[in-house]
Amino acid sequence: MHESGNMRYLFLIILAAATLLGGCGVWDSTTEYTKETWETTRDFVNPPPVIDTDSYQFTNPNQEKLAKLISPVDGPLTTLIRFVDDTDTMPGIDWLDLLMARFPWVDRVLVTDEEGTIIFMQPQLPVKRISKPLVFEGVWRQVRLLTVVDYSDLGPEMYIGRPYFDDVQFSGLIGVGFDPRSLMRLCPDPKALIIIHPGHNVWTLGADVDKEALLAVDWEDILKSEVQGQVKAGNRYYTWLTRYVGKDQYIYATESVDPNAEGSWWPF
């Protein structure tokens, strides 16, 4: 981290070789109870988000297909984003237990100090290790959520990072990691859904796609003025919709049913 005028910049490098805090036994002893309790009450406290796509009057079959694919995926992701974004102090065991109970597809939770050293991580020995230092960069007075994707031999791991504070003093980062392909399994037809990390990679669960062609699309230029549309990649057409996670953009896509279809129900 460094000072520049009156603006303090957050530049955290989270090291894979971390010094962990003790007290993880408390986590282990409370997780089972908390998860069981949450399972019996969550539908009352936090009803699962559902988009009734049947109630929309679709005029575009491409957008209808994409909407039905992403609604059971984007709902849980949006809920996780809100859950993490609402936390601006060092989380306690109750917060950590509740997060893992509500979002069973989350692989890892970590907390760092202001220098980026991990002071707590659950699980302590994850199956998917951090392959290289995670770099989060932002202006701490402006930033809320940041994302970093680690591409390990076992596949992508997306980290949602959020700074936390002691009073108004920046104290470190909360990181929540998950494999985006785990979320895609909630989709009614996982092989039909594509998630694009512009400039980096394409995530699928067996979809027959030309990844190089999709990455060759000039997404940086398109996203300057568009939030949805149709693109041609290789010899196929794909209908897409952008999704912000914090300040970063990712793209939901699927192969178009009818590239010549017109009409839209998107509210933009």
mmCIF file of C-alpha atoms in Angstrom:
data_model
loop_
_atom_site.group_PDB
_atom_site.id
_atom_site.type_symbol
_atom_site.label_atom_id
_atom_site.label_comp_id
_atom_site.label_asym_id
_atom_site.label_seq_id
_atom_site.Cartn_x
_atom_site.Cartn_y
_atom_site.Cartn_z
ATOM 1 C CA MET A 1 0.000 0.000 0.000
ATOM 2 C CA HIS A 2 1.138 3.571 -0.543
ATOM 3 C CA GLU A 3 -0.035 7.172 -0.242
ATOM 4 C CA SER A 4 -0.693 9.398 -3.251
ATOM 5 C CA GLY A 5 -1.806 12.908 -2.264
ATOM 6 C CA ASN A 6 -4.851 12.498 -0.035
ATOM 7 C CA MET A 7 -5.825 9.199 -1.632
ATOM 8 C CA ARG A 8 -4.730 5.930 -0.144
ATOM 9 C CA TYR A 9 -4.407 3.004 -2.510
ATOM 10 C CA LEU A 10 -5.058 -0.590 -1.601
ATOM 11 C CA PHE A 11 -2.635 -2.920 -3.340
ATOM 12 C CA LEU A 12 -2.777 -6.268 -1.589
ATOM 13 C CA ILE A 13 -0.851 -9.352 -2.562
ATOM 14 C CA ILE A 14 -2.240 -12.375 -0.757
ATOM 15 C CA LEU A 15 0.519 -14.911 -0.357
ATOM 16 C CA ALA A 16 -0.113 -18.603 -0.853
ATOM 17 C CA ALA A 17 2.309 -19.394 1.982
ATOM 18 C CA ALA A 18 0.279 -17.988 4.882
ATOM 19 C CA THR A 19 0.534 -17.728 8.643
ATOM 20 C CA LEU A 20 -2.773 -18.986 10.028
ATOM 21 C CA LEU A 21 -4.436 -18.042 13.286
ATOM 22 C CA GLY A 22 -5.386 -20.614 15.857
ATOM 23 C CA GLY A 23 -8.985 -21.098 16.879
ATOM 24 C CA CYS A 24 -10.109 -23.056 13.832
ATOM 25 C CA GLY A 25 -11.423 -25.728 16.174
ATOM 26 C CA VAL A 26 -14.184 -23.307 17.153
ATOM 27 C CA TRP A 27 -15.179 -23.174 13.487
ATOM 28 C CA ASP A 28 -15.239 -26.973 13.233
ATOM 29 C CA SER A 29 -17.314 -27.386 16.376
ATOM 30 C CA THR A 30 -19.973 -24.863 15.389
ATOM 31 C CA THR A 31 -20.331 -25.504 11.662
ATOM 32 C CA GLU A 32 -22.453 -28.644 11.912
ATOM 33 C CA TYR A 33 -24.879 -27.076 14.387
ATOM 34 C CA THR A 34 -25.141 -23.807 12.473
ATOM 35 C CA LYS A 35 -25.691 -25.555 9.152
ATOM 36 C CA GLU A 36 -28.426 -27.774 10.599
ATOM 37 C CA THR A 37 -30.160 -24.794 12.195
ATOM 38 C CA TRP A 38 -29.912 -22.743 9.031
ATOM 39 C CA GLU A 39 -31.260 -25.571 6.859
ATOM 40 C CA THR A 40 -34.477 -25.602 8.918
ATOM 41 C CA THR A 41 -35.042 -21.839 8.892
ATOM 42 C CA ARG A 42 -33.466 -20.418 5.749
ATOM 43 C CA ASP A 43 -36.628 -20.541 3.620
ATOM 44 C CA PHE A 44 -38.266 -18.212 6.155
ATOM 45 C CA VAL A 45 -35.294 -15.922 6.808
ATOM 46 C CA ASN A 46 -33.879 -15.830 3.292
ATOM 47 C CA PRO A 47 -36.214 -17.308 0.653
ATOM 48 C CA PRO A 48 -34.209 -18.607 -2.319
ATOM 49 C CA PRO A 49 -34.341 -16.070 -5.173
ATOM 50 C CA VAL A 50 -36.508 -17.298 -8.029
ATOM 51 C CA ILE A 51 -37.219 -15.576 -11.315
ATOM 52 C CA ASP A 52 -40.504 -16.735 -12.815
ATOM 53 C CA THR A 53 -39.455 -16.621 -16.434
ATOM 54 C CA ASP A 54 -42.784 -18.135 -17.500
ATOM 55 C CA SER A 55 -44.504 -14.884 -16.535
ATOM 56 C CA TYR A 56 -42.560 -12.864 -19.113
ATOM 57 C CA GLN A 57 -43.907 -12.411 -22.604
ATOM 58 C CA PHE A 58 -40.822 -13.337 -24.592
ATOM 59 C CA THR A 59 -40.615 -12.274 -28.196
ATOM 60 C CA ASN A 60 -36.976 -13.287 -28.620
ATOM 61 C CA PRO A 61 -36.257 -17.033 -28.193
ATOM 62 C CA ASN A 62 -32.543 -16.361 -27.720
ATOM 63 C CA GLN A 63 -33.099 -14.156 -24.688
ATOM 64 C CA GLU A 64 -35.737 -16.523 -23.339
ATOM 65 C CA LYS A 65 -33.233 -19.381 -23.470
ATOM 66 C CA LEU A 66 -30.500 -17.344 -21.768
ATOM 67 C CA ALA A 67 -32.844 -16.027 -19.060
ATOM 68 C CA LYS A 68 -33.971 -19.520 -18.089
ATOM 69 C CA LEU A 69 -30.369 -20.724 -17.957
ATOM 70 C CA ILE A 70 -28.993 -17.916 -15.797
ATOM 71 C CA SER A 71 -31.838 -17.275 -13.335
ATOM 72 C CA PRO A 72 -30.971 -20.169 -10.935
ATOM 73 C CA VAL A 73 -27.268 -19.247 -11.193
ATOM 74 C CA ASP A 74 -27.405 -15.473 -10.889
ATOM 75 C CA GLY A 75 -29.805 -15.495 -7.923
ATOM 76 C CA PRO A 76 -27.380 -17.254 -5.531
ATOM 77 C CA LEU A 77 -24.442 -15.221 -6.887
ATOM 78 C CA THR A 78 -26.313 -11.959 -6.264
ATOM 79 C CA THR A 79 -27.168 -13.073 -2.726
ATOM 80 C CA LEU A 80 -23.503 -13.900 -2.013
ATOM 81 C CA ILE A 81 -22.409 -10.514 -3.387
ATOM 82 C CA ARG A 82 -24.826 -8.737 -1.030
ATOM 83 C CA PHE A 83 -23.754 -10.899 1.913
ATOM 84 C CA VAL A 84 -20.053 -10.097 1.440
ATOM 85 C CA ASP A 85 -20.633 -6.456 0.514
ATOM 86 C CA ASP A 86 -22.584 -5.811 3.726
ATOM 87 C CA THR A 87 -19.536 -6.656 5.870
ATOM 88 C CA ASP A 88 -17.007 -3.896 6.558
ATOM 89 C CA THR A 89 -15.491 -5.082 9.859
ATOM 90 C CA MET A 90 -13.484 -8.205 10.662
ATOM 91 C CA PRO A 91 -15.972 -11.090 10.496
ATOM 92 C CA GLY A 92 -16.519 -13.368 13.458
ATOM 93 C CA ILE A 93 -17.153 -17.094 13.661
ATOM 94 C CA ASP A 94 -20.940 -16.626 13.445
ATOM 95 C CA TRP A 95 -20.601 -14.742 10.143
ATOM 96 C CA LEU A 96 -18.243 -17.370 8.724
ATOM 97 C CA ASP A 97 -20.465 -20.272 9.778
ATOM 98 C CA LEU A 98 -23.550 -18.623 8.317
ATOM 99 C CA LEU A 99 -21.804 -17.916 5.015
ATOM 100 C CA MET A 100 -20.708 -21.534 4.602
ATOM 101 C CA ALA A 101 -24.168 -22.811 5.543
ATOM 102 C CA ARG A 102 -25.991 -20.497 3.131
ATOM 103 C CA PHE A 103 -23.549 -20.938 0.243
ATOM 104 C CA PRO A 104 -22.363 -24.576 0.250
ATOM 105 C CA TRP A 105 -20.696 -24.075 -3.150
ATOM 106 C CA VAL A 106 -18.172 -21.658 -1.591
ATOM 107 C CA ASP A 107 -14.788 -23.403 -1.294
ATOM 108 C CA ARG A 108 -12.810 -21.024 0.874
ATOM 109 C CA VAL A 109 -12.985 -18.009 3.170
ATOM 110 C CA LEU A 110 -9.871 -16.055 4.077
ATOM 111 C CA VAL A 111 -9.075 -12.916 6.044
ATOM 112 C CA THR A 112 -5.851 -10.926 5.673
ATOM 113 C CA ASP A 113 -4.138 -8.178 7.610
ATOM 114 C CA GLU A 114 -3.398 -4.803 6.017
ATOM 115 C CA GLU A 115 -0.200 -6.153 4.439
ATOM 116 C CA GLY A 116 -2.011 -8.991 2.661
ATOM 117 C CA THR A 117 -0.823 -11.813 4.918
ATOM 118 C CA ILE A 118 -3.522 -14.416 5.536
ATOM 119 C CA ILE A 119 -4.389 -14.484 9.237
ATOM 120 C CA PHE A 120 -7.346 -16.863 8.935
ATOM 121 C CA MET A 121 -8.410 -19.352 6.282
ATOM 122 C CA GLN A 122 -11.110 -22.007 6.198
ATOM 123 C CA PRO A 123 -10.497 -24.759 5.315
ATOM 124 C CA GLN A 124 -6.886 -24.659 6.468
ATOM 125 C CA LEU A 125 -5.775 -27.189 3.840
ATOM 126 C CA PRO A 126 -8.035 -26.686 0.808
ATOM 127 C CA VAL A 127 -8.036 -29.198 -2.036
ATOM 128 C CA LYS A 128 -7.452 -26.414 -4.550
ATOM 129 C CA ARG A 129 -4.393 -24.453 -3.455
ATOM 130 C CA ILE A 130 -3.717 -20.849 -4.456
ATOM 131 C CA SER A 131 -1.452 -21.236 -7.492
ATOM 132 C CA LYS A 132 0.086 -17.757 -7.352
ATOM 133 C CA PRO A 133 -0.258 -14.590 -5.245
ATOM 134 C CA LEU A 134 -3.680 -12.954 -5.535
ATOM 135 C CA VAL A 135 -3.427 -9.255 -6.313
ATOM 136 C CA PHE A 136 -6.295 -6.935 -5.337
ATOM 137 C CA GLU A 137 -5.863 -3.314 -6.365
ATOM 138 C CA GLY A 138 -8.186 -0.396 -5.703
ATOM 139 C CA VAL A 139 -8.736 2.937 -3.964
ATOM 140 C CA TRP A 140 -9.999 1.957 -0.535
ATOM 141 C CA ARG A 141 -12.250 5.003 -0.087
ATOM 142 C CA GLN A 142 -14.046 4.092 -3.308
ATOM 143 C CA VAL A 143 -13.755 0.331 -3.683
ATOM 144 C CA ARG A 144 -16.335 -2.068 -2.306
ATOM 145 C CA LEU A 145 -15.954 -5.392 -4.052
ATOM 146 C CA LEU A 146 -13.046 -6.612 -6.152
ATOM 147 C CA THR A 147 -12.623 -9.916 -7.939
ATOM 148 C CA VAL A 148 -9.546 -11.950 -8.787
ATOM 149 C CA VAL A 149 -9.587 -15.305 -10.586
ATOM 150 C CA ASP A 150 -6.874 -17.844 -9.827
ATOM 151 C CA TYR A 151 -6.340 -20.406 -12.597
ATOM 152 C CA SER A 152 -4.932 -23.522 -10.946
ATOM 153 C CA ASP A 153 -4.417 -27.003 -12.376
ATOM 154 C CA LEU A 154 -7.798 -27.967 -10.882
ATOM 155 C CA GLY A 155 -9.648 -25.147 -12.624
ATOM 156 C CA PRO A 156 -10.671 -21.537 -11.962
ATOM 157 C CA GLU A 157 -11.307 -20.146 -8.501
ATOM 158 C CA MET A 158 -13.029 -16.764 -8.319
ATOM 159 C CA TYR A 159 -12.317 -14.664 -5.236
ATOM 160 C CA ILE A 160 -14.641 -11.873 -4.177
ATOM 161 C CA GLY A 161 -12.616 -9.485 -2.016
ATOM 162 C CA ARG A 162 -13.901 -6.784 0.290
ATOM 163 C CA PRO A 163 -11.819 -4.443 2.497
ATOM 164 C CA TYR A 164 -12.673 -4.293 6.194
ATOM 165 C CA PHE A 165 -11.948 -1.543 8.697
ATOM 166 C CA ASP A 166 -11.307 -0.818 12.354
ATOM 167 C CA ASP A 167 -13.277 2.395 12.822
ATOM 168 C CA VAL A 168 -12.121 4.230 9.648
ATOM 169 C CA GLN A 169 -8.699 2.568 9.490
ATOM 170 C CA PHE A 170 -8.166 0.039 6.705
ATOM 171 C CA SER A 171 -7.312 -3.287 8.373
ATOM 172 C CA GLY A 172 -7.265 -5.933 5.651
ATOM 173 C CA LEU A 173 -9.319 -7.915 3.196
ATOM 174 C CA ILE A 174 -12.079 -10.524 3.384
ATOM 175 C CA GLY A 175 -11.875 -13.027 0.515
ATOM 176 C CA VAL A 176 -14.502 -15.583 -0.487
ATOM 177 C CA GLY A 177 -13.505 -18.141 -3.120
ATOM 178 C CA PHE A 178 -15.554 -20.508 -5.265
ATOM 179 C CA ASP A 179 -15.284 -22.385 -8.534
ATOM 180 C CA PRO A 180 -17.745 -20.670 -10.929
ATOM 181 C CA ARG A 181 -18.445 -24.047 -12.521
ATOM 182 C CA SER A 182 -20.023 -25.160 -9.226
ATOM 183 C CA LEU A 183 -22.595 -22.395 -9.643
ATOM 184 C CA MET A 184 -23.224 -23.458 -13.231
ATOM 185 C CA ARG A 185 -24.392 -26.864 -11.975
ATOM 186 C CA LEU A 186 -27.491 -25.101 -10.618
ATOM 187 C CA CYS A 187 -28.481 -24.364 -14.213
ATOM 188 C CA PRO A 188 -31.304 -26.500 -15.707
ATOM 189 C CA ASP A 189 -29.054 -27.325 -18.688
ATOM 190 C CA PRO A 190 -25.430 -26.787 -17.547
ATOM 191 C CA LYS A 191 -23.913 -27.718 -20.905
ATOM 192 C CA ALA A 192 -25.816 -24.896 -22.599
ATOM 193 C CA LEU A 193 -24.528 -22.101 -20.344
ATOM 194 C CA ILE A 194 -21.236 -20.278 -20.929
ATOM 195 C CA ILE A 195 -19.525 -17.754 -18.658
ATOM 196 C CA ILE A 196 -16.845 -15.562 -20.199
ATOM 197 C CA HIS A 197 -14.056 -13.896 -18.233
ATOM 198 C CA PRO A 198 -13.107 -11.294 -20.869
ATOM 199 C CA GLY A 199 -9.454 -11.391 -21.829
ATOM 200 C CA HIS A 200 -8.790 -14.491 -19.740
ATOM 201 C CA ASN A 201 -10.886 -17.618 -20.198
ATOM 202 C CA VAL A 202 -14.237 -19.219 -20.994
ATOM 203 C CA TRP A 203 -15.959 -21.413 -18.395
ATOM 204 C CA THR A 204 -18.261 -24.262 -19.383
ATOM 205 C CA LEU A 205 -19.448 -27.645 -18.167
ATOM 206 C CA GLY A 206 -18.928 -29.482 -21.413
ATOM 207 C CA ALA A 207 -20.446 -26.984 -23.840
ATOM 208 C CA ASP A 208 -19.274 -27.391 -27.434
ATOM 209 C CA VAL A 209 -17.819 -23.916 -27.948
ATOM 210 C CA ASP A 210 -14.882 -22.333 -29.720
ATOM 211 C CA LYS A 211 -13.223 -20.728 -26.694
ATOM 212 C CA GLU A 212 -10.529 -19.013 -28.732
ATOM 213 C CA ALA A 213 -13.143 -17.404 -30.983
ATOM 214 C CA LEU A 214 -15.162 -16.163 -27.984
ATOM 215 C CA LEU A 215 -12.053 -14.685 -26.360
ATOM 216 C CA ALA A 216 -11.069 -13.056 -29.662
ATOM 217 C CA VAL A 217 -14.256 -10.956 -29.570
ATOM 218 C CA ASP A 218 -13.388 -7.349 -28.664
ATOM 219 C CA TRP A 219 -15.345 -7.413 -25.402
ATOM 220 C CA GLU A 220 -13.528 -4.381 -24.031
ATOM 221 C CA ASP A 221 -14.905 -2.214 -26.826
ATOM 222 C CA ILE A 222 -18.379 -3.817 -26.820
ATOM 223 C CA LEU A 223 -18.839 -3.396 -23.061
ATOM 224 C CA LYS A 224 -18.157 0.331 -23.291
ATOM 225 C CA SER A 225 -21.651 0.854 -24.698
ATOM 226 C CA GLU A 226 -23.582 -2.427 -24.500
ATOM 227 C CA VAL A 227 -24.801 -4.684 -21.688
ATOM 228 C CA GLN A 228 -26.439 -7.386 -23.816
ATOM 229 C CA GLY A 229 -26.625 -8.523 -27.405
ATOM 230 C CA GLN A 230 -25.544 -11.149 -29.884
ATOM 231 C CA VAL A 231 -22.062 -11.842 -31.269
ATOM 232 C CA LYS A 232 -20.667 -14.159 -33.896
ATOM 233 C CA ALA A 233 -17.679 -16.258 -32.809
ATOM 234 C CA GLY A 234 -16.316 -18.699 -35.342
ATOM 235 C CA ASN A 235 -19.313 -19.944 -37.314
ATOM 236 C CA ARG A 236 -21.826 -19.661 -34.446
ATOM 237 C CA TYR A 237 -23.924 -16.917 -32.894
ATOM 238 C CA TYR A 238 -24.150 -16.365 -29.144
ATOM 239 C CA THR A 239 -26.635 -14.352 -27.110
ATOM 240 C CA TRP A 240 -25.021 -12.694 -24.099
ATOM 241 C CA LEU A 241 -25.700 -10.569 -21.024
ATOM 242 C CA THR A 242 -23.095 -8.872 -18.852
ATOM 243 C CA ARG A 243 -22.987 -9.219 -15.059
ATOM 244 C CA TYR A 244 -21.072 -6.906 -12.730
ATOM 245 C CA VAL A 245 -19.400 -8.442 -9.694
ATOM 246 C CA GLY A 246 -18.233 -5.362 -7.847
ATOM 247 C CA LYS A 247 -16.541 -3.241 -10.499
ATOM 248 C CA ASP A 248 -15.601 -6.209 -12.701
ATOM 249 C CA GLN A 249 -17.653 -7.512 -15.620
ATOM 250 C CA TYR A 250 -18.290 -11.130 -16.541
ATOM 251 C CA ILE A 251 -20.540 -12.401 -19.320
ATOM 252 C CA TYR A 252 -23.299 -15.004 -19.409
ATOM 253 C CA ALA A 253 -23.795 -16.479 -22.878
ATOM 254 C CA THR A 254 -25.462 -19.307 -24.771
ATOM 255 C CA GLU A 255 -25.643 -20.338 -28.402
ATOM 256 C CA SER A 256 -28.483 -18.488 -30.117
ATOM 257 C CA VAL A 257 -31.607 -20.427 -31.037
ATOM 258 C CA ASP A 258 -32.366 -18.141 -33.982
ATOM 259 C CA PRO A 259 -29.688 -15.579 -34.959
ATOM 260 C CA ASN A 260 -32.289 -13.635 -36.963
ATOM 261 C CA ALA A 261 -34.813 -13.290 -34.140
ATOM 262 C CA GLU A 262 -35.940 -9.798 -33.180
ATOM 263 C CA GLY A 263 -37.683 -8.315 -30.174
ATOM 264 C CA SER A 264 -36.608 -8.126 -26.553
ATOM 265 C CA TRP A 265 -37.964 -8.223 -23.012
ATOM 266 C CA TRP A 266 -34.715 -7.033 -21.400
ATOM 267 C CA PRO A 267 -35.527 -3.847 -19.438
ATOM 268 C CA PHE A 268 -32.707 -1.853 -21.059
#
